[in-house]
Coordinates of N, CA and C in Angstrom, one line a residue:
M1 N -39.0 3.1 80.6 CA -39.3 3.5 79.2 C -38.2 4.3 78.6
T2 N -37.8 3.9 77.4 CA -36.7 4.6 76.7 C -37.3 5.6 75.7
P3 N -36.5 6.5 75.1 CA -37.1 7.4 74.1 C -37.6 6.6 72.9
F4 N -37.1 5.4 72.7 CA -37.5 4.6 71.6 C -38.9 4.0 71.8
D5 N -39.4 3.9 73.0 CA -40.7 3.3 73.3 C -41.8 4.3 73.1
R6 N -41.5 5.6 72.9 CA -42.6 6.5 72.7 C -43.2 6.3 71.3
P7 N -44.5 6.2 71.2 CA -45.1 6.1 69.9 C -45.1 7.5 69.3
S8 N -44.9 7.6 68.0 CA -44.9 8.9 67.4 C -46.3 9.4 67.2
T9 N -46.5 10.7 67.3 CA -47.8 11.2 67.0 C -48.0 11.6 65.6
L10 N -47.0 11.3 64.7 CA -47.1 11.5 63.3 C -47.9 10.4 62.6
D11 N -48.5 10.7 61.5 CA -49.0 9.7 60.6 C -47.8 9.0 60.0
P12 N -48.0 7.7 59.7 CA -46.8 7.0 59.2 C -46.4 7.6 57.9
M13 N -45.1 7.9 57.8 CA -44.6 8.5 56.6 C -44.2 7.5 55.5
A14 N -43.8 6.3 55.9 CA -43.5 5.3 54.9 C -43.6 3.9 55.6
R15 N -43.9 2.9 54.8 CA -44.0 1.5 55.3 C -42.6 1.0 54.9
I16 N -41.8 0.6 56.0 CA -40.5 0.2 55.8 C -40.3 -1.3 56.3
L17 N -39.6 -2.1 55.5 CA -39.3 -3.4 56.0 C -37.8 -3.5 56.2
I18 N -37.4 -3.8 57.4 CA -36.0 -4.0 57.8 C -35.7 -5.5 57.8
V19 N -34.6 -5.9 57.1 CA -34.3 -7.3 57.0 C -32.8 -7.5 57.4
D20 N -32.7 -8.1 58.6 CA -31.3 -8.4 59.1 C -31.4 -9.5 60.1
D21 N -30.4 -10.3 60.2 CA -30.4 -11.5 61.1 C -29.8 -11.2 62.4
E22 N -29.4 -10.0 62.7 CA -28.9 -9.6 64.0 C -30.0 -8.9 64.7
P23 N -30.5 -9.5 65.8 CA -31.6 -8.9 66.5 C -31.4 -7.5 67.0
H24 N -30.2 -7.2 67.5 CA -29.9 -5.9 68.0 C -30.0 -4.8 66.9
I25 N -29.4 -5.1 65.7 CA -29.5 -4.2 64.6 C -31.0 -4.0 64.2
L26 N -31.7 -5.1 64.1 CA -33.2 -4.9 63.8 C -33.8 -4.0 64.7
E27 N -33.6 -4.2 66.0 CA -34.3 -3.4 67.0 C -33.9 -1.9 67.0
V28 N -32.6 -1.6 66.9 CA -32.1 -0.3 66.9 C -32.7 0.5 65.6
V29 N -32.5 -0.1 64.5 CA -33.0 0.6 63.2 C -34.6 0.7 63.3
R30 N -35.3 -0.3 63.8 CA -36.7 -0.2 63.9 C -37.1 0.9 64.8
A31 N -36.5 1.0 66.0 CA -36.8 2.0 67.0 C -36.6 3.4 66.4
Y32 N -35.5 3.7 65.8 CA -35.3 5.0 65.2 C -36.4 5.3 64.1
L33 N -36.7 4.4 63.3 CA -37.7 4.7 62.2 C -39.1 4.9 62.8
V34 N -39.5 4.0 63.8 CA -40.8 4.2 64.4 C -40.9 5.6 65.1
R35 N -39.8 5.9 65.7 CA -39.8 7.2 66.4 C -40.0 8.4 65.5
E36 N -39.5 8.2 64.2 CA -39.7 9.2 63.2 C -41.1 9.2 62.5
G37 N -41.9 8.2 62.9 CA -43.3 8.2 62.4 C -43.5 7.2 61.3
H38 N -42.5 6.3 61.0 CA -42.7 5.3 60.0 C -43.4 4.1 60.5
E39 N -44.1 3.4 59.6 CA -44.6 2.1 60.0 C -43.5 1.1 59.6
V40 N -43.1 0.3 60.6 CA -41.9 -0.6 60.4 C -42.3 -2.1 60.6
M41 N -41.8 -2.9 59.7 CA -41.9 -4.4 59.8 C -40.5 -4.9 59.8
T42 N -40.3 -6.1 60.3 CA -39.0 -6.7 60.3 C -39.0 -8.1 59.8
A43 N -37.9 -8.6 59.3 CA -37.7 -10.0 59.0 C -36.3 -10.4 59.3
S44 N -36.0 -11.6 59.7 CA -34.7 -12.0 60.0 C -34.0 -13.0 59.1
D45 N -34.7 -13.3 58.0 CA -34.1 -14.1 56.9 C -34.7 -13.8 55.6
G46 N -34.0 -14.3 54.5 CA -34.5 -13.9 53.2 C -35.8 -14.4 52.8
D47 N -36.2 -15.6 53.3 CA -37.5 -16.2 52.9 C -38.6 -15.4 53.6
V48 N -38.5 -15.1 54.8 CA -39.5 -14.3 55.5 C -39.6 -12.9 54.9
A49 N -38.5 -12.3 54.5 CA -38.5 -11.0 53.9 C -39.3 -11.0 52.6
L50 N -39.2 -12.0 51.8 CA -40.0 -12.1 50.6 C -41.5 -12.3 50.9
E51 N -41.8 -13.1 51.9 CA -43.2 -13.2 52.3 C -43.8 -11.9 52.7
R52 N -43.0 -11.1 53.5 CA -43.5 -9.9 54.0 C -43.7 -8.8 52.9
V53 N -42.7 -8.8 52.0 CA -42.8 -7.9 50.9 C -44.1 -8.1 50.1
W54 N -44.4 -9.4 49.7 CA -45.6 -9.6 48.9 C -46.9 -9.5 49.7
A55 N -46.8 -9.7 51.0 CA -48.0 -9.5 51.8 C -48.3 -8.0 52.2
E56 N -47.2 -7.3 52.5 CA -47.3 -6.0 53.1 C -47.0 -4.8 52.1
T57 N -46.3 -5.1 51.0 CA -46.0 -4.0 50.1 C -45.3 -2.8 50.7
P58 N -44.1 -2.9 51.2 CA -43.4 -1.8 51.8 C -43.0 -0.8 50.8
D59 N -42.8 0.5 51.2 CA -42.3 1.5 50.3 C -40.8 1.4 50.2
L60 N -40.2 1.0 51.3 CA -38.7 0.9 51.3 C -38.3 -0.4 52.0
I61 N -37.2 -1.0 51.6 CA -36.7 -2.2 52.2 C -35.2 -1.8 52.6
V62 N -34.8 -2.0 53.8 CA -33.5 -1.9 54.3 C -33.0 -3.4 54.4
L63 N -32.1 -3.8 53.5 CA -31.8 -5.2 53.3 C -30.3 -5.5 53.6
D64 N -30.1 -6.4 54.6 CA -28.7 -6.9 54.8 C -28.3 -7.8 53.7
V65 N -27.0 -7.8 53.4 CA -26.5 -8.7 52.4 C -26.4 -10.1 52.9
M66 N -25.8 -10.3 54.0 CA -25.6 -11.6 54.5 C -26.7 -12.1 55.5
L67 N -27.6 -12.9 54.9 CA -28.7 -13.4 55.6 C -28.8 -15.0 55.6
P68 N -29.5 -15.6 56.5 CA -29.7 -17.0 56.4 C -30.8 -17.3 55.4
K69 N -30.7 -18.5 54.8 CA -31.6 -19.0 53.8 C -31.4 -18.5 52.4
R70 N -31.5 -17.1 52.3 CA -31.2 -16.5 51.0 C -30.4 -15.2 51.3
S71 N -29.4 -15.0 50.5 CA -28.6 -13.8 50.7 C -29.5 -12.5 50.3
G72 N -29.1 -11.4 50.8 CA -29.7 -10.2 50.4 C -29.7 -10.0 48.9
F73 N -28.6 -10.4 48.2 CA -28.5 -10.3 46.7 C -29.6 -11.2 46.1
D74 N -29.8 -12.4 46.6 CA -30.8 -13.3 46.1 C -32.2 -12.7 46.3
V75 N -32.5 -12.1 47.5 CA -33.8 -11.5 47.8 C -34.0 -10.4 46.8
L76 N -33.0 -9.5 46.6 CA -33.2 -8.4 45.7 C -33.4 -8.8 44.3
R77 N -32.7 -9.9 43.8 CA -33.0 -10.4 42.4 C -34.4 -10.9 42.3
H78 N -34.9 -11.6 43.3 CA -36.2 -12.1 43.3 C -37.3 -11.0 43.3
L79 N -37.0 -10.0 44.1 CA -37.9 -8.8 44.2 C -38.0 -8.1 42.8
R80 N -36.9 -7.8 42.3 CA -36.9 -7.1 41.0 C -37.5 -7.9 39.9
S81 N -37.2 -9.2 39.8 CA -37.8 -10.0 38.8 C -39.2 -10.2 39.0
G82 N -39.7 -10.1 40.2 CA -41.2 -10.2 40.5 C -41.9 -8.9 40.3
G83 N -41.2 -7.8 40.0 CA -41.9 -6.6 39.7 C -41.9 -5.6 40.9
F84 N -41.2 -5.9 42.0 CA -41.2 -4.9 43.1 C -40.4 -3.7 42.6
A85 N -41.0 -2.5 42.7 CA -40.4 -1.3 42.2 C -40.0 -0.4 43.4
G86 N -40.3 -0.8 44.6 CA -40.0 0.1 45.7 C -38.5 0.2 45.9
A87 N -38.1 1.2 46.8 CA -36.7 1.4 47.0 C -36.1 0.3 47.9
V88 N -34.8 0.0 47.6 CA -34.1 -1.0 48.4 C -32.7 -0.5 48.7
I89 N -32.5 -0.4 50.0 CA -31.1 0.1 50.5 C -30.5 -1.2 51.1
M90 N -29.3 -1.4 50.6 CA -28.5 -2.6 51.1 C -27.6 -2.2 52.2
L91 N -27.5 -3.1 53.3 CA -26.6 -2.9 54.4 C -25.6 -4.0 54.3
T92 N -24.4 -3.7 54.6 CA -23.4 -4.8 54.6 C -22.1 -4.3 55.4
G93 N -21.5 -5.2 56.0 CA -20.2 -5.0 56.6 C -19.1 -5.1 55.7
R94 N -19.4 -5.6 54.5 CA -18.3 -5.8 53.5 C -18.0 -4.4 52.9
D95 N -16.7 -4.3 52.4 CA -16.4 -3.0 51.8 C -15.8 -3.2 50.5
D96 N -15.9 -4.3 49.9 CA -15.4 -4.6 48.5 C -16.3 -3.8 47.5
V97 N -15.6 -3.1 46.6 CA -16.3 -2.4 45.5 C -17.2 -3.3 44.7
I98 N -16.7 -4.5 44.5 CA -17.5 -5.5 43.7 C -18.9 -5.8 44.3
D99 N -18.9 -5.8 45.6 CA -20.2 -6.0 46.3 C -21.2 -4.8 46.0
R100 N -20.6 -3.6 46.1 CA -21.5 -2.4 45.8 C -22.0 -2.4 44.4
V101 N -21.0 -2.7 43.5 CA -21.4 -2.7 42.1 C -22.4 -3.8 41.8
A102 N -22.3 -5.0 42.4 CA -23.2 -6.1 42.2 C -24.6 -5.7 42.7
A103 N -24.7 -5.1 43.8 CA -26.0 -4.6 44.4 C -26.6 -3.6 43.5
L104 N -25.9 -2.7 43.0 CA -26.5 -1.7 42.1 C -26.9 -2.3 40.8
E105 N -26.2 -3.2 40.3 CA -26.5 -3.9 39.0 C -27.8 -4.7 39.1
I106 N -28.1 -5.3 40.3 CA -29.3 -6.1 40.4 C -30.5 -5.3 40.9
G107 N -30.3 -4.0 41.1 CA -31.4 -3.2 41.4 C -31.5 -2.4 42.8
A108 N -30.4 -2.4 43.5 CA -30.4 -1.7 44.8 C -30.4 -0.2 44.5
D109 N -30.9 0.6 45.4 CA -31.0 2.0 45.3 C -29.8 2.6 46.0

């Protein structure tokens, strides 16, 4: 048993959806957030992410930019055009200013 396996005794603080196609990243981020008392869901591609958002209504989405099926940018555009007002934090290995500006322009927080 690792420290990440301990269930939190706290009430869930937020419902968070983590979207990333790297299983290791999904697990590490999920483990830390669960340990802090959050209710966490995961998705490994853009299509599943959209399904989870409309079914589960998370408070926060941690969204990778480079995903299979739909990019994080496409997912974010679809969410905002569909009325999702929750917070969205974008993750990316890219460091181009244009990527950051594009994410903010389409509704990233």
